[in-house]
Each structure stands twice: as structure tokens, then as C-alpha cells.
PDB file of C-alpha atoms in Angstrom:
ATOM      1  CA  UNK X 730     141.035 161.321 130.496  1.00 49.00           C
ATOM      2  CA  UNK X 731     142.271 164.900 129.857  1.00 52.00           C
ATOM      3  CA  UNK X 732     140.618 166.656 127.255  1.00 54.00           C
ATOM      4  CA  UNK X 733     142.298 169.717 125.227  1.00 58.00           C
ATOM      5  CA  UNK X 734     140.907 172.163 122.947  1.00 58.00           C
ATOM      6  CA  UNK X 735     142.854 174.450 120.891  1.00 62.00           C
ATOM      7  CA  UNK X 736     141.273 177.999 120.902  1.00 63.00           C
ATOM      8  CA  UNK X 737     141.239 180.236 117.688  1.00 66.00           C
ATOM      9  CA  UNK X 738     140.245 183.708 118.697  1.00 73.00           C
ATOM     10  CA  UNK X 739     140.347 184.781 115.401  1.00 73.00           C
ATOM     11  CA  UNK X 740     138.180 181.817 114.431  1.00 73.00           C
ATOM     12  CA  UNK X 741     136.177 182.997 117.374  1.00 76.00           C
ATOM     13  CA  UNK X 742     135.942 186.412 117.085  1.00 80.00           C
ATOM     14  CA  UNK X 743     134.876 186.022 112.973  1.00 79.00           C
ATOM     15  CA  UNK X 744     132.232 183.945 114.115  1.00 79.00           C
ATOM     16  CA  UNK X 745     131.330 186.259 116.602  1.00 82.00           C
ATOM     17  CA  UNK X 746     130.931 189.193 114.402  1.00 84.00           C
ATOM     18  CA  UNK X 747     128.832 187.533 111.895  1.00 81.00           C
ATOM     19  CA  UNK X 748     126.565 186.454 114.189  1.00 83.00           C
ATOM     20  CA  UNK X 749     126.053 189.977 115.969  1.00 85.00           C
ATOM     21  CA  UNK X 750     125.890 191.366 112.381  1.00 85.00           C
ATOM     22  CA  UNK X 751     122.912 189.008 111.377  1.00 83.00           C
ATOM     23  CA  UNK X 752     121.315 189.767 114.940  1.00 85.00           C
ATOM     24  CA  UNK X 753     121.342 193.445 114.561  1.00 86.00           C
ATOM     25  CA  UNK X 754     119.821 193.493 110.728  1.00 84.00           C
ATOM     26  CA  UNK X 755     117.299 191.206 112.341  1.00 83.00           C
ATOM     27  CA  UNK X 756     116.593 193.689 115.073  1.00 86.00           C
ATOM     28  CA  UNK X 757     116.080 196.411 112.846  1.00 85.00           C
ATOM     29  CA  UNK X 758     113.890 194.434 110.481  1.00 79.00           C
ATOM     30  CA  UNK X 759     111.920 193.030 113.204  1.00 81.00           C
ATOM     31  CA  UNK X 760     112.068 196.196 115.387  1.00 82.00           C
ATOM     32  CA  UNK X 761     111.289 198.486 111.810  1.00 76.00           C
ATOM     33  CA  UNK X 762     114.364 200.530 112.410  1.00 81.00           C
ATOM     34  CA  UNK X 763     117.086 201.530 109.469  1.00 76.00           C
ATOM     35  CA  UNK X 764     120.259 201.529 110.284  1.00 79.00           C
ATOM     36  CA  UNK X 765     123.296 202.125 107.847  1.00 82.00           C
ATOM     37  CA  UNK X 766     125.770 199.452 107.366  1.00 81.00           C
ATOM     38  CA  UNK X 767     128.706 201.406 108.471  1.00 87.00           C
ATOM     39  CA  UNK X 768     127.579 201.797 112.011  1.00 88.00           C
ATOM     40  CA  UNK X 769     125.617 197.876 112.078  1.00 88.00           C
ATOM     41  CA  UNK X 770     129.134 196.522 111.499  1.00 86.00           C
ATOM     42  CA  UNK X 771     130.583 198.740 114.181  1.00 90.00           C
ATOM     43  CA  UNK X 772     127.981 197.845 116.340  1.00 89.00           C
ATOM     44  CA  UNK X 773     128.517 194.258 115.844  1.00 87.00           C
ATOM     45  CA  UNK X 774     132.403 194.503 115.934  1.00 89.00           C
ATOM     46  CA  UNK X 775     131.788 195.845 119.536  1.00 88.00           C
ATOM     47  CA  UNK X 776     129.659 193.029 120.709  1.00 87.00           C
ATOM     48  CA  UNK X 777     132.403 190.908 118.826  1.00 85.00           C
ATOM     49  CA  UNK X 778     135.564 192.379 121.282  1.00 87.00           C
ATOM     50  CA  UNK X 779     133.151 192.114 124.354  1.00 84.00           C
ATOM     51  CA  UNK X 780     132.661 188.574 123.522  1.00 81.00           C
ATOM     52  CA  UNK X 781     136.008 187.739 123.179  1.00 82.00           C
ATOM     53  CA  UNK X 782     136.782 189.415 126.600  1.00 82.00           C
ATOM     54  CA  UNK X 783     134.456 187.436 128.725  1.00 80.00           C
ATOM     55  CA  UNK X 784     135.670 184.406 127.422  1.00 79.00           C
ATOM     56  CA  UNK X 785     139.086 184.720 127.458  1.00 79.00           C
ATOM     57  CA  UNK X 786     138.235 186.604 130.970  1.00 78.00           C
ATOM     58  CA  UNK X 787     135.523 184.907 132.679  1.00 73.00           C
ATOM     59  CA  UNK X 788     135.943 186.540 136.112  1.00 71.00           C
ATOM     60  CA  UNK X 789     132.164 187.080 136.725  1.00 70.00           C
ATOM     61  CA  UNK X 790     129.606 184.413 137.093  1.00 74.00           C
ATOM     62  CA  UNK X 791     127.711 183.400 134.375  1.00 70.00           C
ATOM     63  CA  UNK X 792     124.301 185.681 135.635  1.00 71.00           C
ATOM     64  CA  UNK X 793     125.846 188.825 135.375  1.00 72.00           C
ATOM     65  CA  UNK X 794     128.013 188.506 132.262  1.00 72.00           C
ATOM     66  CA  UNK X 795     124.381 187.909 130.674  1.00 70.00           C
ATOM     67  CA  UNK X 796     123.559 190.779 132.482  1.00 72.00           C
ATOM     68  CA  UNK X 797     126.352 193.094 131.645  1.00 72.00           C
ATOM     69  CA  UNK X 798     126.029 191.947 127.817  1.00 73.00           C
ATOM     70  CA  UNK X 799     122.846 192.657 127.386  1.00 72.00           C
ATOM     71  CA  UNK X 800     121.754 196.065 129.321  1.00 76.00           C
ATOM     72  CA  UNK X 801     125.781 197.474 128.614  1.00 80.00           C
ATOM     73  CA  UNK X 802     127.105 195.321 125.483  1.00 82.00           C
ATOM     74  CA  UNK X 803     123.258 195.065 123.743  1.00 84.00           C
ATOM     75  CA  UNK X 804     122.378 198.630 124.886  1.00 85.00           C
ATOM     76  CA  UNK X 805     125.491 200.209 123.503  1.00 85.00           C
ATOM     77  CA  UNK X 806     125.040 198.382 120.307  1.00 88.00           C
ATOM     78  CA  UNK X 807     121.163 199.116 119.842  1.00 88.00           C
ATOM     79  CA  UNK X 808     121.420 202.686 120.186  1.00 88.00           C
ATOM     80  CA  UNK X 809     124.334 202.666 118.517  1.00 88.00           C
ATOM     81  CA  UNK X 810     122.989 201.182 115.461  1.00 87.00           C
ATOM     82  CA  UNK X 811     120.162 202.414 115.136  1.00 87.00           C
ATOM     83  CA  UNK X 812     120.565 205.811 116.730  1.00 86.00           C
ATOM     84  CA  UNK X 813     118.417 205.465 119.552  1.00 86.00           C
ATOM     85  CA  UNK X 814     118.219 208.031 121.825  1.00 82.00           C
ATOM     86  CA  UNK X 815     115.132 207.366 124.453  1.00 86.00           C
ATOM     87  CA  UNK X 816     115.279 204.938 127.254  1.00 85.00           C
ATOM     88  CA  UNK X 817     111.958 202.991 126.507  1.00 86.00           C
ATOM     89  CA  UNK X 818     113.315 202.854 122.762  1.00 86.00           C
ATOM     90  CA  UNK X 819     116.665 201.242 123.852  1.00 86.00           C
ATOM     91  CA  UNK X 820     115.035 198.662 126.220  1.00 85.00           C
ATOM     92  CA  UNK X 821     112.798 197.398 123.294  1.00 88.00           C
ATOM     93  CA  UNK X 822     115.585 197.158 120.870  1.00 87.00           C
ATOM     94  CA  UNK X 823     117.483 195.108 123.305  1.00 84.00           C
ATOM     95  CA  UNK X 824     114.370 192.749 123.831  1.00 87.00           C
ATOM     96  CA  UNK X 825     114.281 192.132 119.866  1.00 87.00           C
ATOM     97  CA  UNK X 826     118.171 192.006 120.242  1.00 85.00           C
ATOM     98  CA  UNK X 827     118.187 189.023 122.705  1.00 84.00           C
ATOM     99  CA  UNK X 828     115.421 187.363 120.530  1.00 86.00           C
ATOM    100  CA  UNK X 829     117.748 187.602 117.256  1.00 84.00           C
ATOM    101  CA  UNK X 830     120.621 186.264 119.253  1.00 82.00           C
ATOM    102  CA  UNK X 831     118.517 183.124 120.245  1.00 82.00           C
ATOM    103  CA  UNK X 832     116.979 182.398 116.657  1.00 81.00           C
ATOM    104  CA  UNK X 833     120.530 182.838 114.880  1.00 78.00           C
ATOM    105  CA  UNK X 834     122.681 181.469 117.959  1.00 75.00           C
ATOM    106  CA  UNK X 835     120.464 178.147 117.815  1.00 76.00           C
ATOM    107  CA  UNK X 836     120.418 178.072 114.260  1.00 71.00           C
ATOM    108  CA  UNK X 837     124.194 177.946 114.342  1.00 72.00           C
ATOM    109  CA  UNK X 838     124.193 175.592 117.336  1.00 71.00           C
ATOM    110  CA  UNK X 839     121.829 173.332 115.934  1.00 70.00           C
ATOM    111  CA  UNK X 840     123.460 173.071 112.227  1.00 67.00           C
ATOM    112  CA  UNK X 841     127.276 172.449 113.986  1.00 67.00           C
ATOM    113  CA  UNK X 842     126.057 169.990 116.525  1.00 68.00           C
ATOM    114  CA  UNK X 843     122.859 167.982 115.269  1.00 68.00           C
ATOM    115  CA  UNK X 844     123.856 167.821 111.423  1.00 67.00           C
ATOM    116  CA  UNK X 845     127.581 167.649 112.245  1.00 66.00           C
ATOM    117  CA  UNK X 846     128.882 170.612 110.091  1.00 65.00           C
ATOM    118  CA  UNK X 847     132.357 171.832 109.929  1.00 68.00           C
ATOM    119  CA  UNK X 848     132.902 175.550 111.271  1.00 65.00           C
ATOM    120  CA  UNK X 849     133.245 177.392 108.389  1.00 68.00           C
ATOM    121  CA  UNK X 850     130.391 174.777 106.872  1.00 71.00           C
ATOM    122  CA  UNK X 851     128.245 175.960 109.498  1.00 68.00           C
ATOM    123  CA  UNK X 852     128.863 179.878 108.968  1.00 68.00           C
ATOM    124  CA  UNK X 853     128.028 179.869 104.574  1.00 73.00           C
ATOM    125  CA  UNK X 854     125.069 177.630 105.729  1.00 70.00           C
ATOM    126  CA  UNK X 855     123.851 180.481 108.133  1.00 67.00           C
ATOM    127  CA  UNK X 856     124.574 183.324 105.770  1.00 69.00           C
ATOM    128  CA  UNK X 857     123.304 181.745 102.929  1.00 72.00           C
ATOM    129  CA  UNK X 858     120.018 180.773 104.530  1.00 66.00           C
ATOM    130  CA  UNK X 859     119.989 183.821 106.724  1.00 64.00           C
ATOM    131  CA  UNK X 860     120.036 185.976 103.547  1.00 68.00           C
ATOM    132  CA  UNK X 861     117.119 184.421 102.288  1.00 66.00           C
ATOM    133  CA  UNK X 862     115.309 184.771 105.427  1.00 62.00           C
ATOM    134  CA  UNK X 863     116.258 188.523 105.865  1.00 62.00           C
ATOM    135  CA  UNK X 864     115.198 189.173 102.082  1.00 68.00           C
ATOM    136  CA  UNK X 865     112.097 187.765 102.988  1.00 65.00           C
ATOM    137  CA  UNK X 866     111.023 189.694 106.145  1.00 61.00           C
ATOM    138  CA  UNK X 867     112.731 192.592 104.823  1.00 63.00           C
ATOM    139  CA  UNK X 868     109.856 192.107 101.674  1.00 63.00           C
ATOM    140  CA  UNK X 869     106.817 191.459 104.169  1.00 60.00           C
ATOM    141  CA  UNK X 870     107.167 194.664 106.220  1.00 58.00           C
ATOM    142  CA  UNK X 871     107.436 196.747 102.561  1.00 59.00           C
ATOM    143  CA  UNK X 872     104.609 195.623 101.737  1.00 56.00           C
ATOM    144  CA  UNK X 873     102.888 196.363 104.910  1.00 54.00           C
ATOM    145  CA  UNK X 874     103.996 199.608 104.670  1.00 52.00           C
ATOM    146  CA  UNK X 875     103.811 200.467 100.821  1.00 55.00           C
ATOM    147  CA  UNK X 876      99.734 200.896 101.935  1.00 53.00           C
ATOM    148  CA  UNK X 877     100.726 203.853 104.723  1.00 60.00           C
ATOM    149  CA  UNK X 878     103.010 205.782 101.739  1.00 73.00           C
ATOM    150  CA  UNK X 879     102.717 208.685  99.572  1.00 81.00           C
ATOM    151  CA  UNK X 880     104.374 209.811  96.633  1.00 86.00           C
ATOM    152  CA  UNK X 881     104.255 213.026  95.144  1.00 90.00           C
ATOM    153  CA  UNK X 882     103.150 213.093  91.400  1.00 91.00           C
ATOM    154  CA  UNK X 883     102.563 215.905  88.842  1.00 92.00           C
ATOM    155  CA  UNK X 884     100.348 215.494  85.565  1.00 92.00           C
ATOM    156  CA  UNK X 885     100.256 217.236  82.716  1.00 93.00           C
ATOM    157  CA  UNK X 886      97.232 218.585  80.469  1.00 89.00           C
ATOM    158  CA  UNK X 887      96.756 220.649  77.797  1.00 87.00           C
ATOM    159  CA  UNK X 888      99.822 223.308  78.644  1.00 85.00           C
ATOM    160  CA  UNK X 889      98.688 222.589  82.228  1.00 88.00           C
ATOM    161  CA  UNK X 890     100.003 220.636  85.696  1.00 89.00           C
ATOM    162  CA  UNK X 891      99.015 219.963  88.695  1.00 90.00           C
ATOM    163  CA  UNK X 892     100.712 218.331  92.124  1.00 90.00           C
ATOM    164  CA  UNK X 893      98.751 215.577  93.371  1.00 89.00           C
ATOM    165  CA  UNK X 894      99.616 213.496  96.570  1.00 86.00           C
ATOM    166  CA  UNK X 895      98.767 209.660  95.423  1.00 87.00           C
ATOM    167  CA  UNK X 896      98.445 206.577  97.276  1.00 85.00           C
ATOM    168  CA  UNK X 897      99.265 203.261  95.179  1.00 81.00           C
ATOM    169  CA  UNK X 898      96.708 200.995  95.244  1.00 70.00           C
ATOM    170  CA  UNK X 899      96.827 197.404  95.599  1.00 62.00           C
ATOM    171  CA  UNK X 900      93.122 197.079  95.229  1.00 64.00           C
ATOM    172  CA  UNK X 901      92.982 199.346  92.324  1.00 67.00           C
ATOM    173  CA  UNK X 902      92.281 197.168  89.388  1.00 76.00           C
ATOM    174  CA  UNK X 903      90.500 199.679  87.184  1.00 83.00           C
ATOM    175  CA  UNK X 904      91.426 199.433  83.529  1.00 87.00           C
ATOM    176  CA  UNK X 905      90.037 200.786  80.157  1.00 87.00           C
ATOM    177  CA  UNK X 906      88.409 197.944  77.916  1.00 85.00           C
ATOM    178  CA  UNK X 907      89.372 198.675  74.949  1.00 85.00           C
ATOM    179  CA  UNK X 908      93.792 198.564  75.625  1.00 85.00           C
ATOM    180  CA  UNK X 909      93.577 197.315  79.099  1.00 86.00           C
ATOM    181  CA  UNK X 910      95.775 200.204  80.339  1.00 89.00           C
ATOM    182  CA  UNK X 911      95.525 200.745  84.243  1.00 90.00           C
ATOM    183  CA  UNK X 912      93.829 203.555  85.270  1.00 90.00           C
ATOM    184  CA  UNK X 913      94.687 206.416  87.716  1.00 90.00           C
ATOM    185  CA  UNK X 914      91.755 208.201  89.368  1.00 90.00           C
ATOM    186  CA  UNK X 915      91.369 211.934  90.255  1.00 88.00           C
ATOM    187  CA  UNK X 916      87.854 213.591  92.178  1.00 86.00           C
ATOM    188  CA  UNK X 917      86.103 216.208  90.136  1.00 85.00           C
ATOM    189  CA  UNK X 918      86.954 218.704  92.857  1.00 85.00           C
ATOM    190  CA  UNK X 919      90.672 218.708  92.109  1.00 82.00           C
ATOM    191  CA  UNK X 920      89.982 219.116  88.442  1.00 83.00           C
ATOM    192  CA  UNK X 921      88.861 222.723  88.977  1.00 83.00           C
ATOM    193  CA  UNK X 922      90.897 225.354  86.921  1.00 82.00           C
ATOM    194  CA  UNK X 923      92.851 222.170  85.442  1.00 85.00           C
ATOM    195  CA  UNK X 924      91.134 220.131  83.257  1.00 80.00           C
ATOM    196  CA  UNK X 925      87.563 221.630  83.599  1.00 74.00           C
ATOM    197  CA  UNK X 926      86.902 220.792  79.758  1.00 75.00           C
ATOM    198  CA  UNK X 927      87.938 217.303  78.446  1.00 76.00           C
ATOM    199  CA  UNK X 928      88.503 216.749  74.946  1.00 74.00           C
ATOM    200  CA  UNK X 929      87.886 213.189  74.775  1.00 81.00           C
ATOM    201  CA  UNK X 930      86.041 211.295  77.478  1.00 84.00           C
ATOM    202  CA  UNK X 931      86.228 207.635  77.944  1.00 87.00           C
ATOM    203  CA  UNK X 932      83.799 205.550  80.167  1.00 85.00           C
ATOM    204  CA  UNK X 933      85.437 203.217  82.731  1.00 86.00           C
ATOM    205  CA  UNK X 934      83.653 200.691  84.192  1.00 86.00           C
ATOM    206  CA  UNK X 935      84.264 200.012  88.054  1.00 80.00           C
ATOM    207  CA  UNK X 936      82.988 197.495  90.626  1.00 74.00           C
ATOM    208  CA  UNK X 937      83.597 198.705  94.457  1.00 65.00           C
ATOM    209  CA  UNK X 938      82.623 196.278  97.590  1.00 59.00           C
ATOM    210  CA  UNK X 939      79.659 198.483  99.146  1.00 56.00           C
ATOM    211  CA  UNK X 940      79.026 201.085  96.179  1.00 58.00           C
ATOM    212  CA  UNK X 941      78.037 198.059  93.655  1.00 63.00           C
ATOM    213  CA  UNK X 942      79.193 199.452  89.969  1.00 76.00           C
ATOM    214  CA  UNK X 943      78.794 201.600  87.241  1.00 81.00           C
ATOM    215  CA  UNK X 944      80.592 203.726  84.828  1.00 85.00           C
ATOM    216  CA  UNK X 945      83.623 206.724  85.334  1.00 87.00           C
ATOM    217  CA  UNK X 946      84.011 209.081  83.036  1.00 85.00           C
ATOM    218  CA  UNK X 947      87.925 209.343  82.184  1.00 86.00           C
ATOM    219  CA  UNK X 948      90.154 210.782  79.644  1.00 87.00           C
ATOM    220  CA  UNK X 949      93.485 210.693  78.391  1.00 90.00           C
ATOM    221  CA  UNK X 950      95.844 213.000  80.010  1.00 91.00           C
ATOM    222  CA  UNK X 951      99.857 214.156  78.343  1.00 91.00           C
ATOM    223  CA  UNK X 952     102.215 212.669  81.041  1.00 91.00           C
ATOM    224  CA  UNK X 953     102.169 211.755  84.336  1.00 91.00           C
ATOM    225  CA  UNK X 954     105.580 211.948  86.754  1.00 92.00           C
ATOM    226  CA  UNK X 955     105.827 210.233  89.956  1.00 89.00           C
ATOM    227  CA  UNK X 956     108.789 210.943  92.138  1.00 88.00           C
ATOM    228  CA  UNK X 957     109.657 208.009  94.154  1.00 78.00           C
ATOM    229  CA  UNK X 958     112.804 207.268  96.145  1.00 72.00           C
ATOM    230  CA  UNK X 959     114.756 209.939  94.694  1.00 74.00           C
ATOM    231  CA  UNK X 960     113.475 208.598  91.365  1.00 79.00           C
ATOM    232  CA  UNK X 961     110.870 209.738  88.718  1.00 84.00           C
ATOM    233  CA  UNK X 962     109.029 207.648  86.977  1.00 85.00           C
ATOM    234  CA  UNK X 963     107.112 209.116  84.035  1.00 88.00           C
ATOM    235  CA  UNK X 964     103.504 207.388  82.508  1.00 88.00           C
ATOM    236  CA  UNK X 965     103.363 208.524  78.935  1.00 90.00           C
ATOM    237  CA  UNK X 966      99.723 209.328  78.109  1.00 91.00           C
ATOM    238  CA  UNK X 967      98.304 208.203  81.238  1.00 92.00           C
ATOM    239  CA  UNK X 968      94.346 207.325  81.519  1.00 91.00           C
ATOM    240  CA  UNK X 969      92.714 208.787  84.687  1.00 90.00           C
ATOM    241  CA  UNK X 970      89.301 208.678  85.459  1.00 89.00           C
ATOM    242  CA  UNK X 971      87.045 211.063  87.375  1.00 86.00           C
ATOM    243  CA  UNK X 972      84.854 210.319  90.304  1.00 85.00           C
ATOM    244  CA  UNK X 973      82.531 212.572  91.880  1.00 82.00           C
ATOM    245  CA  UNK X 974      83.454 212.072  95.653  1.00 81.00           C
ATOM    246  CA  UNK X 975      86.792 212.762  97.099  1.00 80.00           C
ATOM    247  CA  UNK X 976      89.386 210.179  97.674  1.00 78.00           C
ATOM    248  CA  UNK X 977      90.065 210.326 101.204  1.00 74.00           C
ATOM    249  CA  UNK X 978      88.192 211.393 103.753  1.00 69.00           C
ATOM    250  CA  UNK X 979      91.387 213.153 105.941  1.00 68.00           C
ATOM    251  CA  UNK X 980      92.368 214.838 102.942  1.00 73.00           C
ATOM    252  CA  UNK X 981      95.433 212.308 103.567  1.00 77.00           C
ATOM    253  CA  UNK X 982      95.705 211.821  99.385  1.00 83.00           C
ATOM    254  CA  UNK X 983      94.069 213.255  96.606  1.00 83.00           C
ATOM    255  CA  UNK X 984      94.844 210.602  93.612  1.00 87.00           C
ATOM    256  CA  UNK X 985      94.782 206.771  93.252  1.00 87.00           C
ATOM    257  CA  UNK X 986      97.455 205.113  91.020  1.00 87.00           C
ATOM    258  CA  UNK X 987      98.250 201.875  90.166  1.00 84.00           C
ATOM    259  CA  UNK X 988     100.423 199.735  92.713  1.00 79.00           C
ATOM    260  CA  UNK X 989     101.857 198.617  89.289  1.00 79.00           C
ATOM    261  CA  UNK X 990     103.154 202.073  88.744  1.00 80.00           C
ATOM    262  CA  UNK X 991     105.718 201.534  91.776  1.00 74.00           C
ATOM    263  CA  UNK X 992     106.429 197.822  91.804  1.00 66.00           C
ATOM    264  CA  UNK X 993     107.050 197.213  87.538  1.00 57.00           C
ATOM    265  CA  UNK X 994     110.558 198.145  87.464  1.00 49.00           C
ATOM    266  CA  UNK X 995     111.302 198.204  84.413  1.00 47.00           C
ATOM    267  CA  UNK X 996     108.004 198.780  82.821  1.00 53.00           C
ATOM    268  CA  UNK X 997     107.813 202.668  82.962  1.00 55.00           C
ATOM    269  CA  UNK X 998     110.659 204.846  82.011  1.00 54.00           C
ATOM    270  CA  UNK X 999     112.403 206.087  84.914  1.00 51.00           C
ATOM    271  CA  UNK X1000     114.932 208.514  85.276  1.00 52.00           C
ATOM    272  CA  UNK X1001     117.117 209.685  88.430  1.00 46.00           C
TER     273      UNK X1001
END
């Protein structure tokens, strides 16, 4: 019995482009590389032609048109993407390359064969889920990172300002009793020439794991501005406290604030 298929290349070659599209944005989210959308769906539409041309073409044997598509095909669209430029950086992109291909290609196999989805069933299945799954690693490796950044913030006392270099915080829970604002924390060193003599002082109360706890002296300050992302966000009367020692030992940051600060969208005013 003679079995027929009817071919759709553009069927195929759609298909073909969304699943090099959702392999690349894996790549860079596994591999921590950015690349813009424009040259990701270039990239991908590549692939997507090369694809078609093997299989309408299949004049090599199966072990080299793996071959050709992923050190020629995978490399092109790697460095492409992601504007690659070294050798070493290339190969290792094309490793996490051929790893997205497998998790997405079997996803896609798996849904059209096993659970006996339709085509274009298959494809809103994939992007739908594959969405969610990209949001989600896309989330993890902020947050790892949000711990490694610095923003650049100014505050403002008494006709006064000063730059500061800040790292947020996640284990910063310092707040003042009374209205349970978060606090920001400065050493005494930086306050030199800037806020030598406080007003007001309020006492802060702080646990640390190794330094058991006691009391920082704090006060309240005019603004604070913290320039994030092409943004600024600005604290209205901000409470900062004081501590004797200096913040970081490599001189890496010279202020703690809140993580709350950068992650309450919507909390503190922000302007462009």
C-alpha cells in the first residue's frame, strides 16, 4: 500500500521559524546572553530557509546535514544573534543551541504525536506554554543577578547631596518601629562633610547573623533618587541609618537600600 503525503512548505517553514525563534530566546536565557529581537528573528528565519533546503534537498546523508546545521547553520545563527565574536564563545552557544532544539523539538513532537494534536493545535500549545516557561527562567536568572547590581543613587540633606553607589538588599529587613518604613543604611565615614550634624536622630533596632543586635542611630533625610534602568525613582523623606563600619569590604558599594525600592513598581514615584 502506497502512502502519500502532501507537503506544505509554508506550513513547514512557519513551523520551522517558530521553533528556531523559541530555541534561540532559550539559548540566550540559558546561555545569559541579550540579544535584540530584530536580529533573533533573523537568526531564526535563517535556520528556517536552511531547513527547508535540506529537506526539500536531501543530497547528503543524514550525519553531515546534522553536522553542517549545527557548526554552519547553528554557528551562523549564534553569533549572529547574539553578536558573538570569539571561537570558544560560539562553540558554547551552539551547545545550549542544540540543547534548546531538543527540549522544544520534543515538546512539539511529543504534544503532535502522543496527545494527538492538530498542527496548528500543537504550535499555540508550544507558544503558550513556552511563554510561560521563558517568563519563568527569564525571572530566575534576574534574580540571581539583581544581588551582583548597582545602582547609582543621590540623597539629599539639608541644602546638601551626595552620590552613593547602593546595592539592594534582599536580606535587608531593617525598619523604624514606630511607621514601619524600610530603612536605607549609610557608614559614618561617608557622612563626613554631609550630614556631620543630625537634627533628629532615631534609634533602629537591627539583628545581623554573627554580630547579634543592637541599636543604629538613623535620621530622616529630604529625598532620595535612585536611577535605575534609565529610570529614577525618588523616596520622599527617606529613613537611613548609620553604622559605624563600612559596607563593603572592596569598596564595591557604599549604601544598602531596600530590595523593595527596585521591585515595588508602583509604590515609589518614578519618573523617566
Amino acid at each position: 500500500m502506497l502512502l502519500e503525503y502532501v507537503f506544505y512548505p509554508d506550513v513547514f517553514f512557519l513551523t520551522a521559524f517558530i521553533l528556531n525563534l523559541l530555541s534561540l530566546l532559550l539559548t540566550g536565557i540559558l546561555g545569559r546572553r541579550k540579544g535584540k529581537i530584530k536580529r533573533l528573528a533573523a537568526a531564526a528565519l535563517a535556520g528556517s530557509v536552511w531547513n527547508l533546503v535540506i529537506f526539500l534537498t536531501p543530497l547528503l546523508p543524514p550525519s553531515l546535514e546534522l553536522f553542517f546545521t549545527l557548526f554552519f547553520a547553528g554557528s551562523f545563527m549564534t553569533s549572529y544573534a547574539f553578536s558573538l565574536k570569539s571561537l570558544p564563545e560560539i562553540l558554547r552557544a551552539d551547545g545550549l543551541l542544540l540543547l534548546s532544539v531538543f527540549l522544544t523539538g520534543g515538546i512539539f513532537l511529543f504534544l503532535r504525536e502522543s496527545v494527538a494534536l492538530s498542527e496548528g493545535e500543537t504550535m499555540a500549545v508550544l507558544l503558550l506554554s513556552s511563554v510561560g516557561v521563558l517568563s519563568f527562567l527569564k525571572g530566575v536568572v534576574k534574580e540571581r543577578a539583581r544581588g551582583r547590581e548597582r545602582y547609582s543613587v543621590w540623597l539629599y540633606y539639608r541644602d546638601k547631596k551626595k552620590e552613593f553607589t547602593a546595592l539592594a538588599d534582599s536580606g535587608n529587613r531593617l525598619v523604624e518601629p514606630v511607621t514601619g518604613k524600610p530603612v536605607s543604611v549609610i557608614s559614618a565615614e561617608d557622612c563626613l562633610g554631609f550630614c556631620d550634624t543630625l537634627t533628629s536622630i532615631l534609634y533602629i533596632p537591627y539583628r545581623a547573623v554573627g554580630t547579634g543586635r543592637g541599636m543604629l542611630a538613623g535620621t530622616i533625610f529630604d529625598k532620595m533618587e535612585i536611577f535605575c534602568d534609565g529610570a529614577v525613582y525618588e523616596i520622599e523623606r527617606p529613613i537611613v541609618a548609620i553604622c559605624r563600619e563600612r559596607l563593603s569590604s572592596g569598596n564595591d558599594f557604599s549604601m544598602l537600600i531596600p530590595e523593595e525600592f527596585i521591585i515595588s513598581e508602583g509604590t515609589y514615584s518614578c519618573r523617566s
